[in-house]
Short mmCIF file of C-alpha atoms and ligand atoms in Angstrom, two decimals:
data_model
loop_
_atom_site.label_atom_id
_atom_site.label_comp_id
_atom_site.label_asym_id
_atom_site.label_seq_id
_atom_site.Cartn_x
_atom_site.Cartn_y
_atom_site.Cartn_z
CA UNK A 22 0.73 24.11 -38.69
CA UNK A 23 4.19 25.69 -38.80
CA UNK A 24 4.42 25.15 -35.05
CA UNK A 25 3.60 21.48 -35.48
CA UNK A 26 6.16 21.10 -38.23
CA UNK A 27 8.82 22.85 -36.18
CA UNK A 28 7.98 20.63 -33.25
CA UNK A 29 8.33 17.53 -35.34
CA UNK A 30 11.65 18.58 -36.86
CA UNK A 31 12.88 19.63 -33.44
CA UNK A 32 11.83 16.35 -31.90
CA UNK A 33 13.58 14.37 -34.57
CA UNK A 34 16.80 16.23 -33.96
CA UNK A 35 16.44 16.12 -30.20
CA UNK A 36 19.04 13.79 -28.76
CA UNK A 37 20.17 12.84 -25.34
CA UNK A 38 23.45 14.49 -24.40
CA UNK A 39 25.88 12.81 -22.08
CA UNK A 40 27.58 14.29 -19.05
CA UNK A 41 30.03 11.97 -17.38
CA UNK A 42 28.19 8.69 -17.02
CA UNK A 43 24.76 10.28 -17.26
CA UNK A 44 22.56 10.60 -20.26
CA UNK A 45 20.66 13.86 -20.20
CA UNK A 46 17.22 13.45 -21.72
CA UNK A 47 15.81 16.77 -22.95
CA UNK A 48 12.17 17.77 -22.69
CA UNK A 49 11.65 17.22 -26.40
CA UNK A 50 12.32 13.52 -25.87
CA UNK A 51 10.44 12.83 -22.65
CA UNK A 52 7.66 15.43 -22.83
CA UNK A 53 7.09 15.82 -19.11
CA UNK A 54 6.49 19.54 -18.51
CA UNK A 55 7.48 21.15 -15.20
CA UNK A 56 3.80 21.96 -14.63
CA UNK A 57 3.30 18.30 -13.75
CA UNK A 58 5.60 18.65 -10.77
CA UNK A 59 3.71 19.38 -7.56
CA UNK A 60 3.78 22.90 -6.14
CA UNK A 61 5.77 21.84 -3.09
CA UNK A 62 8.38 19.80 -4.96
CA UNK A 63 8.94 22.70 -7.36
CA UNK A 64 9.36 25.11 -4.46
CA UNK A 65 11.87 22.76 -2.84
CA UNK A 66 14.03 22.31 -5.94
CA UNK A 67 13.85 26.06 -6.70
CA UNK A 68 14.75 26.96 -3.13
CA UNK A 69 17.69 24.57 -2.93
CA UNK A 70 19.01 25.55 -6.34
CA UNK A 71 18.77 29.24 -5.45
CA UNK A 72 20.86 28.46 -2.37
CA UNK A 73 23.53 26.95 -4.61
CA UNK A 74 22.71 23.26 -4.27
CA UNK A 75 21.75 20.59 -6.78
CA UNK A 76 18.17 19.42 -6.40
CA UNK A 77 16.01 17.08 -8.44
CA UNK A 78 12.69 15.35 -8.31
CA UNK A 79 13.59 11.68 -8.08
CA UNK A 80 12.31 8.12 -7.85
CA UNK A 81 8.72 6.98 -8.19
CA UNK A 82 7.34 10.37 -9.21
CA UNK A 83 9.55 10.70 -12.31
CA UNK A 84 8.81 7.11 -13.26
CA UNK A 85 5.06 7.59 -12.87
CA UNK A 86 5.02 10.81 -14.90
CA UNK A 87 6.92 9.13 -17.73
CA UNK A 88 4.31 6.36 -17.69
CA UNK A 89 1.51 8.91 -17.81
CA UNK A 90 0.38 8.11 -14.25
CA UNK A 91 -0.29 10.46 -11.38
CA UNK A 92 2.45 10.20 -8.75
CA UNK A 93 1.44 9.43 -5.17
CA UNK A 94 3.99 11.86 -3.82
CA UNK A 95 7.07 13.76 -4.92
CA UNK A 96 10.50 13.13 -3.45
CA UNK A 97 13.48 15.39 -3.90
CA UNK A 98 17.16 14.41 -3.86
CA UNK A 99 19.91 16.96 -3.27
CA UNK A 100 23.60 17.35 -2.47
CA UNK A 101 22.68 19.53 0.52
CA UNK A 102 22.99 17.84 3.93
CA UNK A 103 19.83 17.55 6.05
CA UNK A 104 21.00 20.50 8.17
CA UNK A 105 21.57 22.60 5.06
CA UNK A 106 18.12 21.71 3.74
CA UNK A 107 16.57 22.63 7.04
CA UNK A 108 18.25 26.02 6.96
CA UNK A 109 16.71 26.81 3.56
CA UNK A 110 13.11 26.01 4.54
CA UNK A 111 11.46 27.43 7.61
CA UNK A 112 8.73 24.81 7.78
CA UNK A 113 10.84 21.68 7.78
CA UNK A 114 12.13 19.07 10.15
CA UNK A 115 14.72 16.35 10.12
CA UNK A 116 13.35 12.85 10.62
CA UNK A 117 14.69 9.34 10.82
CA UNK A 118 17.71 7.94 12.53
CA UNK A 119 19.22 5.51 10.06
CA UNK A 120 18.40 7.60 7.03
CA UNK A 121 18.13 11.20 8.01
CA UNK A 122 15.60 12.87 5.75
CA UNK A 123 13.99 16.28 5.79
CA UNK A 124 10.26 16.81 5.58
CA UNK A 125 9.39 20.18 4.09
CA UNK A 126 5.80 21.34 4.45
CA UNK A 127 3.88 23.52 2.03
CA UNK A 128 0.34 23.79 3.29
CA UNK A 129 -1.10 20.29 2.96
CA UNK A 130 1.79 18.98 0.92
CA UNK A 131 4.77 17.28 2.47
CA UNK A 132 7.90 16.89 0.37
CA UNK A 133 10.52 14.37 1.42
CA UNK A 134 14.06 15.55 0.77
CA UNK A 135 16.95 13.12 0.91
CA UNK A 136 20.65 13.82 0.58
CA UNK A 137 22.45 11.89 -2.17
CA UNK A 138 23.70 8.66 -0.67
CA UNK A 139 26.13 6.04 -1.81
CA UNK A 140 26.32 2.33 -1.56
CA UNK A 141 29.23 1.28 0.61
CA UNK A 142 31.88 -0.77 -1.20
CA UNK A 143 31.56 -4.46 -0.52
CA UNK A 144 34.70 -4.72 1.62
CA UNK A 145 33.58 -2.23 4.23
CA UNK A 146 29.84 -2.69 3.87
CA UNK A 147 28.18 -3.98 7.01
CA UNK A 148 26.07 -6.94 6.15
CA UNK A 149 24.46 -9.59 8.27
CA UNK A 150 25.35 -13.24 7.80
CA UNK A 151 22.93 -13.50 4.87
CA UNK A 152 24.54 -10.59 3.02
CA UNK A 153 21.81 -8.16 3.94
CA UNK A 154 22.97 -4.55 3.90
CA UNK A 155 22.84 -2.98 7.32
CA UNK A 156 24.26 0.40 6.51
CA UNK A 157 23.90 2.40 3.32
CA UNK A 158 23.51 5.87 4.66
CA UNK A 159 26.80 7.49 3.74
CA UNK A 160 26.41 10.68 1.75
CA UNK A 161 27.44 10.54 -1.88
CA UNK A 162 26.97 12.27 -5.22
CA UNK A 163 24.21 12.04 -7.78
CA UNK A 164 25.77 9.16 -9.67
CA UNK A 165 26.29 7.14 -6.49
CA UNK A 166 22.75 7.92 -5.42
CA UNK A 167 21.45 6.53 -8.72
CA UNK A 168 23.47 3.33 -8.26
CA UNK A 169 22.09 2.52 -4.80
CA UNK A 170 18.49 2.69 -6.02
CA UNK A 171 16.65 -0.51 -6.88
CA UNK A 172 15.35 -0.34 -10.45
CA UNK A 173 16.54 1.61 -13.48
CA UNK A 174 13.09 3.21 -13.76
CA UNK A 175 13.40 4.44 -10.16
CA UNK A 176 16.79 6.06 -10.64
CA UNK A 177 15.88 9.06 -12.81
CA UNK A 178 16.43 12.65 -11.72
CA UNK A 179 14.21 15.40 -13.11
CA UNK A 180 15.28 19.03 -12.94
CA UNK A 181 12.18 21.24 -13.05
CA UNK A 182 14.29 24.29 -13.93
CA UNK A 183 15.68 22.86 -17.18
CA UNK A 184 13.10 20.09 -17.65
CA UNK A 185 15.98 17.66 -18.19
CA UNK A 186 16.19 14.10 -16.89
CA UNK A 187 19.50 12.66 -15.68
CA UNK A 188 19.71 8.96 -16.41
CA UNK A 189 22.68 6.78 -15.33
CA UNK A 190 21.19 3.34 -15.92
CA UNK A 191 19.13 3.60 -19.10
CA UNK A 192 15.96 3.84 -17.08
CA UNK A 193 14.33 6.07 -19.68
CA UNK A 194 14.79 3.45 -22.40
CA UNK A 195 13.51 0.74 -20.05
CA UNK A 196 10.38 2.71 -19.23
CA UNK A 197 9.79 3.30 -22.93
CA UNK A 198 10.15 -0.43 -23.53
CA UNK A 199 7.88 -1.27 -20.58
CA UNK A 200 10.54 -3.12 -18.60
CA UNK A 201 11.31 -3.14 -14.90
CA UNK A 202 15.00 -3.97 -14.51
CA UNK A 203 17.10 -4.09 -11.38
CA UNK A 204 20.29 -2.03 -11.32
CA UNK A 205 23.44 -4.17 -11.17
CA UNK A 206 23.69 -7.89 -10.42
CA UNK A 207 20.21 -9.12 -9.39
CA UNK A 208 21.57 -11.71 -6.95
CA UNK A 209 23.78 -9.21 -5.18
CA UNK A 210 20.98 -6.66 -4.99
CA UNK A 211 18.47 -9.17 -3.59
CA UNK A 212 20.97 -10.37 -1.04
CA UNK A 213 21.59 -6.79 0.08
CA UNK A 214 17.88 -6.29 0.53
CA UNK A 215 15.46 -9.19 -0.07
CA UNK A 216 12.47 -6.84 0.03
CA UNK A 217 13.51 -5.77 -3.46
CA UNK A 218 12.05 -9.08 -4.70
CA UNK A 219 8.66 -8.02 -3.40
CA UNK A 220 9.10 -4.52 -4.76
CA UNK A 221 9.80 -6.05 -8.16
CA UNK A 222 6.50 -7.91 -8.04
CA UNK A 223 4.52 -4.97 -6.67
CA UNK A 224 5.89 -2.34 -9.03
CA UNK A 225 5.53 -4.43 -12.16
CA UNK A 226 1.94 -5.30 -11.23
CA UNK A 227 1.08 -1.75 -10.25
CA UNK A 228 2.71 -0.14 -13.26
CA UNK A 229 1.60 -2.77 -15.73
CA UNK A 230 5.16 -3.31 -17.00
CA UNK A 231 6.96 -6.60 -17.30
CA UNK A 232 9.77 -7.78 -15.12
CA UNK A 233 13.01 -8.18 -17.05
CA UNK A 234 13.92 -11.88 -17.33
CA UNK A 235 17.28 -11.57 -15.58
CA UNK A 236 15.66 -9.54 -12.79
CA UNK A 237 12.98 -12.20 -12.28
CA UNK A 238 15.14 -15.31 -12.63
CA UNK A 239 16.95 -15.45 -9.25
CA UNK A 240 13.78 -14.82 -7.23
CA UNK A 241 12.74 -18.48 -7.28
CA UNK A 242 15.95 -19.61 -5.61
CA UNK A 243 16.45 -16.59 -3.36
CA UNK A 244 13.00 -16.15 -1.90
CA UNK A 245 13.91 -17.85 1.37
CA UNK A 246 16.01 -14.77 2.18
CA UNK A 247 12.72 -13.04 2.92
CA UNK A 248 12.56 -15.05 6.15
CA UNK A 249 15.31 -12.84 7.60
CA UNK A 250 13.54 -9.58 6.96
CA UNK A 251 12.19 -7.99 10.15
CA UNK A 252 8.45 -8.54 10.50
CA UNK A 253 7.52 -4.89 10.67
CA UNK A 254 9.20 -4.20 7.33
CA UNK A 255 7.52 -7.25 5.80
CA UNK A 256 4.15 -6.08 6.96
CA UNK A 257 4.84 -2.62 5.53
CA UNK A 258 5.57 -4.11 2.15
CA UNK A 259 2.61 -6.48 2.24
CA UNK A 260 0.36 -3.56 3.11
CA UNK A 261 1.80 -1.57 0.23
CA UNK A 262 0.83 -4.45 -2.03
CA UNK A 263 -2.64 -4.79 -0.63
CA UNK A 264 -3.20 -1.04 -0.82
CA UNK A 265 -1.47 -0.51 -4.15
CA UNK A 266 -4.75 -0.27 -6.02
CA UNK A 267 -3.60 -3.40 -7.87
CA UNK A 268 -3.72 -5.94 -5.09
CA UNK A 269 -5.34 -8.62 -7.23
CA UNK A 270 -2.57 -8.45 -9.83
CA UNK A 271 0.04 -8.37 -7.06
CA UNK A 272 -1.32 -11.54 -5.46
CA UNK A 273 -1.56 -13.24 -8.83
CA UNK A 274 2.07 -12.40 -9.52
CA UNK A 275 3.14 -13.56 -6.06
CA UNK A 276 1.47 -16.88 -6.64
CA UNK A 277 2.97 -17.23 -10.07
CA UNK A 278 6.42 -16.74 -8.57
CA UNK A 279 5.55 -19.04 -5.65
CA UNK A 280 6.22 -16.15 -3.33
CA UNK A 281 2.98 -16.14 -1.42
CA UNK A 282 3.85 -19.11 0.76
CA UNK A 283 5.21 -18.16 4.13
CA UNK A 284 5.10 -14.55 3.11
CA UNK A 285 1.46 -14.09 3.85
CA UNK A 286 0.50 -16.86 6.23
CA UNK A 287 -3.01 -15.54 6.27
CA UNK A 288 -3.26 -15.99 2.54
CA UNK A 289 -1.70 -19.44 2.75
CA UNK A 290 -4.48 -20.65 4.95
CA UNK A 291 -7.33 -18.99 3.21
CA UNK A 292 -6.46 -19.34 -0.44
CA UNK A 293 -6.56 -23.07 -0.18
CA UNK A 294 -10.26 -23.01 0.67
CA UNK A 295 -12.48 -22.27 -2.32
CA UNK A 296 -15.01 -20.29 -0.28
CA UNK A 297 -12.29 -18.30 1.41
CA UNK A 298 -10.54 -17.51 -1.81
CA UNK A 299 -13.66 -16.04 -3.33
CA UNK A 300 -14.20 -13.82 -0.32
CA UNK A 301 -10.58 -12.63 -0.28
CA UNK A 302 -10.50 -11.93 -3.99
CA UNK A 303 -13.70 -9.93 -3.69
CA UNK A 304 -12.32 -7.99 -0.75
CA UNK A 305 -9.17 -7.18 -2.69
CA UNK A 306 -11.09 -6.20 -5.83
CA UNK A 307 -13.32 -4.02 -3.73
CA UNK A 308 -10.24 -2.35 -2.23
CA UNK A 309 -8.72 -1.76 -5.66
CA UNK A 310 -11.96 -0.21 -6.84
CA UNK A 311 -12.18 2.08 -3.85
CA UNK A 312 -8.60 3.20 -4.46
CA UNK A 313 -9.31 3.97 -8.10
CA UNK A 314 -12.27 6.07 -7.00
CA UNK A 315 -10.07 7.96 -4.56
CA UNK A 316 -11.94 6.58 -1.54
CA UNK A 317 -10.22 5.71 1.69
CA UNK A 318 -9.30 2.14 2.51
CA UNK A 319 -8.68 1.04 6.04
CA UNK A 320 -6.01 -1.58 6.69
CA UNK A 321 -8.15 -2.87 9.56
CA UNK A 322 -11.04 -3.62 7.20
CA UNK A 323 -8.68 -5.48 4.91
CA UNK A 324 -7.16 -7.50 7.74
CA UNK A 325 -10.64 -8.27 9.00
CA UNK A 326 -11.50 -9.61 5.54
CA UNK A 327 -8.30 -11.62 5.22
CA UNK A 328 -8.87 -13.33 8.54
CA UNK A 329 -12.63 -13.75 8.33
CA UNK A 330 -12.68 -17.34 7.22
CA UNK A 331 -10.44 -18.35 10.05
CA UNK A 332 -12.69 -16.60 12.53
CA UNK A 333 -15.69 -18.26 11.01
CA UNK A 334 -14.11 -21.72 11.17
CA UNK A 335 -13.11 -21.26 14.81
CA UNK A 336 -16.56 -19.93 15.65
CA UNK A 337 -18.37 -22.84 13.96
CA UNK A 338 -16.28 -25.28 15.90
CA UNK A 339 -17.04 -23.65 19.24
CA UNK A 340 -20.76 -23.43 18.51
CA UNK A 341 -20.77 -27.08 17.53
CA UNK A 342 -19.19 -27.78 20.91
CA UNK A 343 -22.14 -26.08 22.57
CA UNK A 344 -20.86 -22.55 23.22
CA UNK A 345 -23.35 -19.71 22.83
CA UNK A 346 -22.93 -17.73 19.61
CA UNK A 347 -21.78 -14.39 21.03
CA UNK A 348 -19.39 -15.86 23.54
CA UNK A 349 -18.05 -18.18 20.87
CA UNK A 350 -17.40 -15.21 18.62
CA UNK A 351 -15.30 -13.51 21.28
CA UNK A 352 -13.27 -16.64 21.84
CA UNK A 353 -12.86 -17.25 18.10
CA UNK A 354 -11.67 -13.69 17.48
CA UNK A 355 -9.11 -13.85 20.26
CA UNK A 356 -7.81 -17.22 19.09
CA UNK A 357 -7.37 -16.11 15.50
CA UNK A 358 -5.75 -12.81 16.40
CA UNK A 359 -3.32 -14.49 18.77
CA UNK A 360 -2.37 -17.05 16.12
CA UNK A 361 -1.85 -14.40 13.43
CA UNK A 362 0.22 -12.19 15.71
CA UNK A 363 2.81 -14.91 15.88
CA UNK A 364 3.10 -15.22 12.12
CA UNK A 365 2.46 -11.74 10.79
CA UNK A 366 2.88 -8.70 12.93
CA UNK A 367 -0.50 -7.11 12.50
CA UNK A 368 -0.27 -4.11 14.81
CA UNK A 369 -2.50 -4.18 17.88
CA UNK A 370 -4.01 -0.85 17.00
CA UNK A 371 -6.15 -2.54 14.33
CA UNK A 372 -7.60 -5.13 16.73
CA UNK A 373 -10.46 -3.05 18.06
CA UNK A 374 -11.83 -2.16 14.62
CA UNK A 375 -11.43 -5.69 13.30
CA UNK A 376 -13.32 -7.08 16.26
CA UNK A 377 -16.08 -4.52 15.94
CA UNK A 378 -16.56 -5.39 12.28
CA UNK A 379 -16.67 -9.10 13.05
CA UNK A 380 -18.97 -8.77 16.06
CA UNK A 381 -21.49 -6.66 14.19
CA UNK A 382 -21.90 -9.40 11.58
CA UNK A 383 -24.03 -11.48 13.92
CA UNK A 384 -26.27 -8.55 14.63
CA UNK A 385 -27.28 -8.18 10.99
CA UNK A 386 -29.29 -11.36 11.42
CA UNK A 387 -31.53 -9.69 13.98
CA UNK A 388 -34.23 -7.85 12.15
CA UNK A 389 -37.02 -7.40 14.64
CA UNK A 390 -37.95 -4.86 17.30
CA UNK A 391 -35.48 -2.12 18.10
CA UNK A 392 -32.36 -4.08 17.21
CA UNK A 393 -31.96 -2.94 13.60
CA UNK A 394 -32.33 0.70 14.71
CA UNK A 395 -29.63 0.28 17.31
CA UNK A 396 -27.32 -1.36 14.82
CA UNK A 397 -27.70 1.60 12.46
CA UNK A 398 -26.39 3.87 15.20
CA UNK A 399 -23.17 1.94 15.63
CA UNK A 400 -20.19 4.07 14.61
CA UNK A 401 -18.77 1.10 12.71
CA UNK A 402 -22.04 0.34 10.91
CA UNK A 403 -20.82 1.44 7.48
CA UNK A 404 -17.69 -0.72 7.54
CA UNK A 405 -19.63 -3.66 8.94
CA UNK A 406 -22.26 -3.27 6.21
CA UNK A 407 -19.60 -3.16 3.48
CA UNK A 408 -18.23 -6.33 5.05
CA UNK A 409 -21.66 -7.95 4.98
CA UNK A 410 -21.95 -7.16 1.26
CA UNK A 411 -18.69 -9.00 0.65
CA UNK A 412 -20.08 -11.99 2.52
CA UNK A 413 -23.18 -11.89 0.34
CA UNK A 414 -21.18 -11.55 -2.85
CA UNK A 415 -19.09 -14.57 -1.94
CA UNK A 416 -22.26 -16.59 -1.22
CA UNK A 417 -21.47 -17.03 2.44
CA UNK A 418 -24.77 -15.47 3.38
CA UNK A 419 -27.95 -15.01 1.41
CA UNK A 420 -28.06 -11.94 -0.80
CA UNK A 421 -31.44 -11.16 0.64
CA UNK A 422 -29.84 -10.06 3.91
CA UNK A 423 -27.61 -7.52 2.20
CA UNK A 424 -30.50 -6.20 0.14
CA UNK A 425 -32.68 -5.91 3.25
CA UNK A 426 -30.09 -3.78 5.02
CA UNK A 427 -29.40 -1.75 1.94
CA UNK A 428 -33.06 -0.79 1.81
CA UNK A 429 -33.59 -0.43 5.54
CA UNK A 430 -30.80 2.15 5.93
CA UNK A 431 -32.46 4.71 3.70
CA UNK A 432 -36.11 3.71 4.05
CA UNK A 433 -38.82 5.96 5.48
CA UNK A 434 -40.12 5.31 8.99
CA UNK A 435 -43.27 3.73 7.62
CA UNK A 436 -41.38 1.47 5.28
CA UNK A 437 -38.99 0.47 8.04
CA UNK A 438 -41.91 -0.60 10.22
CA UNK A 439 -43.19 -2.73 7.36
CA UNK A 440 -39.81 -4.31 6.86
CA UNK A 441 -39.25 -5.37 10.46
CA UNK A 442 -39.62 -9.07 11.04
CA UNK A 443 -41.99 -10.36 13.70
CA UNK A 444 -40.51 -10.86 17.16
CA UNK A 445 -39.62 -14.44 17.89
CA UNK A 446 -42.19 -16.06 20.11
CA UNK A 447 -41.47 -16.00 23.84
CA UNK A 448 -39.91 -13.34 26.00
CA UNK A 449 -37.59 -11.78 23.47
CA UNK A 450 -38.72 -8.31 24.45
CA UNK A 451 -38.09 -8.82 28.11
CA UNK A 452 -34.66 -10.29 27.56
CA UNK A 453 -33.69 -7.27 25.53
CA UNK A 454 -34.47 -4.99 28.45
CA UNK A 455 -31.74 -6.55 30.51
CA UNK A 456 -28.75 -4.21 30.79
CA UNK A 457 -26.73 -4.74 27.68
CA UNK A 458 -23.05 -5.41 27.76
CA UNK A 459 -20.93 -2.53 26.64
CA UNK A 460 -20.23 -2.82 22.90
CA UNK A 461 -16.76 -1.38 23.35
CA UNK A 462 -15.56 -4.40 25.25
CA UNK A 463 -14.03 -5.78 22.08
CA UNK A 464 -10.70 -4.04 22.60
P1 ATP B 530 5.60 4.02 -4.83
O1 ATP B 530 4.92 4.51 -6.03
O2 ATP B 530 5.02 2.78 -4.29
O3 ATP B 530 5.84 5.06 -3.76
P2 ATP B 530 8.41 4.23 -5.11
O4 ATP B 530 9.35 3.68 -6.12
O5 ATP B 530 8.29 5.70 -5.03
O6 ATP B 530 7.02 3.55 -5.35
P3 ATP B 530 9.26 4.33 -2.38
O7 ATP B 530 9.23 3.27 -1.36
O8 ATP B 530 8.50 5.57 -2.19
O9 ATP B 530 8.82 3.62 -3.72
O10 ATP B 530 10.79 4.64 -2.62
C1 ATP B 530 11.27 5.82 -3.25
C2 ATP B 530 12.54 5.52 -4.04
O11 ATP B 530 13.57 5.04 -3.17
C3 ATP B 530 12.38 4.46 -5.10
O12 ATP B 530 11.90 4.98 -6.32
C4 ATP B 530 13.79 3.91 -5.23
O13 ATP B 530 14.57 4.75 -6.04
C5 ATP B 530 14.30 4.00 -3.82
N1 ATP B 530 14.12 2.75 -3.05
C6 ATP B 530 13.05 2.41 -2.30
N2 ATP B 530 13.20 1.19 -1.74
C7 ATP B 530 14.40 0.75 -2.12
C8 ATP B 530 15.15 -0.44 -1.88
N3 ATP B 530 14.66 -1.42 -1.12
N4 ATP B 530 16.38 -0.54 -2.47
C9 ATP B 530 16.87 0.44 -3.23
N5 ATP B 530 16.22 1.56 -3.51
C10 ATP B 530 15.00 1.75 -2.97
MG1 MG B 531 7.17 6.89 -3.48
#
């Protein structure tokens, strides 16, 4: 009782101090205990501080903890140079060329340590002809490091030793108010790095906080700047959206802001077809659900889902022109992948898995003789089956097929025999004995 009372009185009198341009938010105001900092991040800040450096947990982790969410990972910012960081921790290595960072390993955990950086003044900043920042990797101090970050909520520094938060841009107040606000002039910041427009959409959807009006306003007129962003970086960001655990909200926001056109050519094509849209939305929902259950999600599965309707359309056309189903599928897959490669740089390494998932779809139709048994043994069966369920749920194929396979997988030998469908009349059995083509030919 007394404790509670003391706590209340203490909390009421707790105030942020200021130090230079920073507000220092004490524990009594923010209530994030150091126990919520990961083991590795705590060891890194302790180690650096013991060696005489400043070190703070920074960025997304502080923001997530303040919002009561579990951070994906913990980053540390310090005034030590990468070489100095490396000297403090035996199990660490310097990575990156443009931004040199240090990865420090503690068992399974990897902590990313970055040296405070500053934004280069406009006169000597190197920008491309669209104003995009090409160099922002000069070392700086904590205040400069805060200023080069994107959103006020992402620019908070937490010191596990004192449990204080250093706040230069009123990020704490913004988080409390549920607002995502860009630091500085929105137009200037989007010109420096257009990807920030996408980050604004992704973070507000993922965190369930609203985008400040002035932060959102210029996006409509500035979105064409995204055309100049290198493809690989675009794909990175799109993947982050799709795998954010809130992909459905992200896509909804993108559409609301008219940002999905050109950005995701594969969505452009598909979302305009009612059948395709249902399938995509289901695939995204399914991904979000898996994420919330802590299950793995493969980008290849997602890409396979996003492109499925295109494959199907190409395949239907070829079959109508008289090609045989399996051959037509190979041609359709290659056509669609080649077309998408030009627009969105889906890395080649996903091709093999995507093709396997697609190819196995036809084999679900075959439910007689030994074929279902052989399909079960395919290493990609599970993914292909999940894919089939999406097709059922979107009414592309009859639910009965999904249910049949659901039962067949776990059924007893006797029950499986009962379930098998009669062989088609004619020499089906003999044909099957012919040497089969290798299934791995897809890649
Ligand atoms: P997530 O939860 O998705 O990891 P995050 O905010 O941690 O979100 P990261 O990409 O991990 O995102 O970036 C870490 C930090 O680096 C951010 O919190 C932000 O302070 C800064 N940052 C990242 N991208 C940019 C950018 N394009 N411009 C300015 N600052 C950025
Ligand atoms: Mg992060």
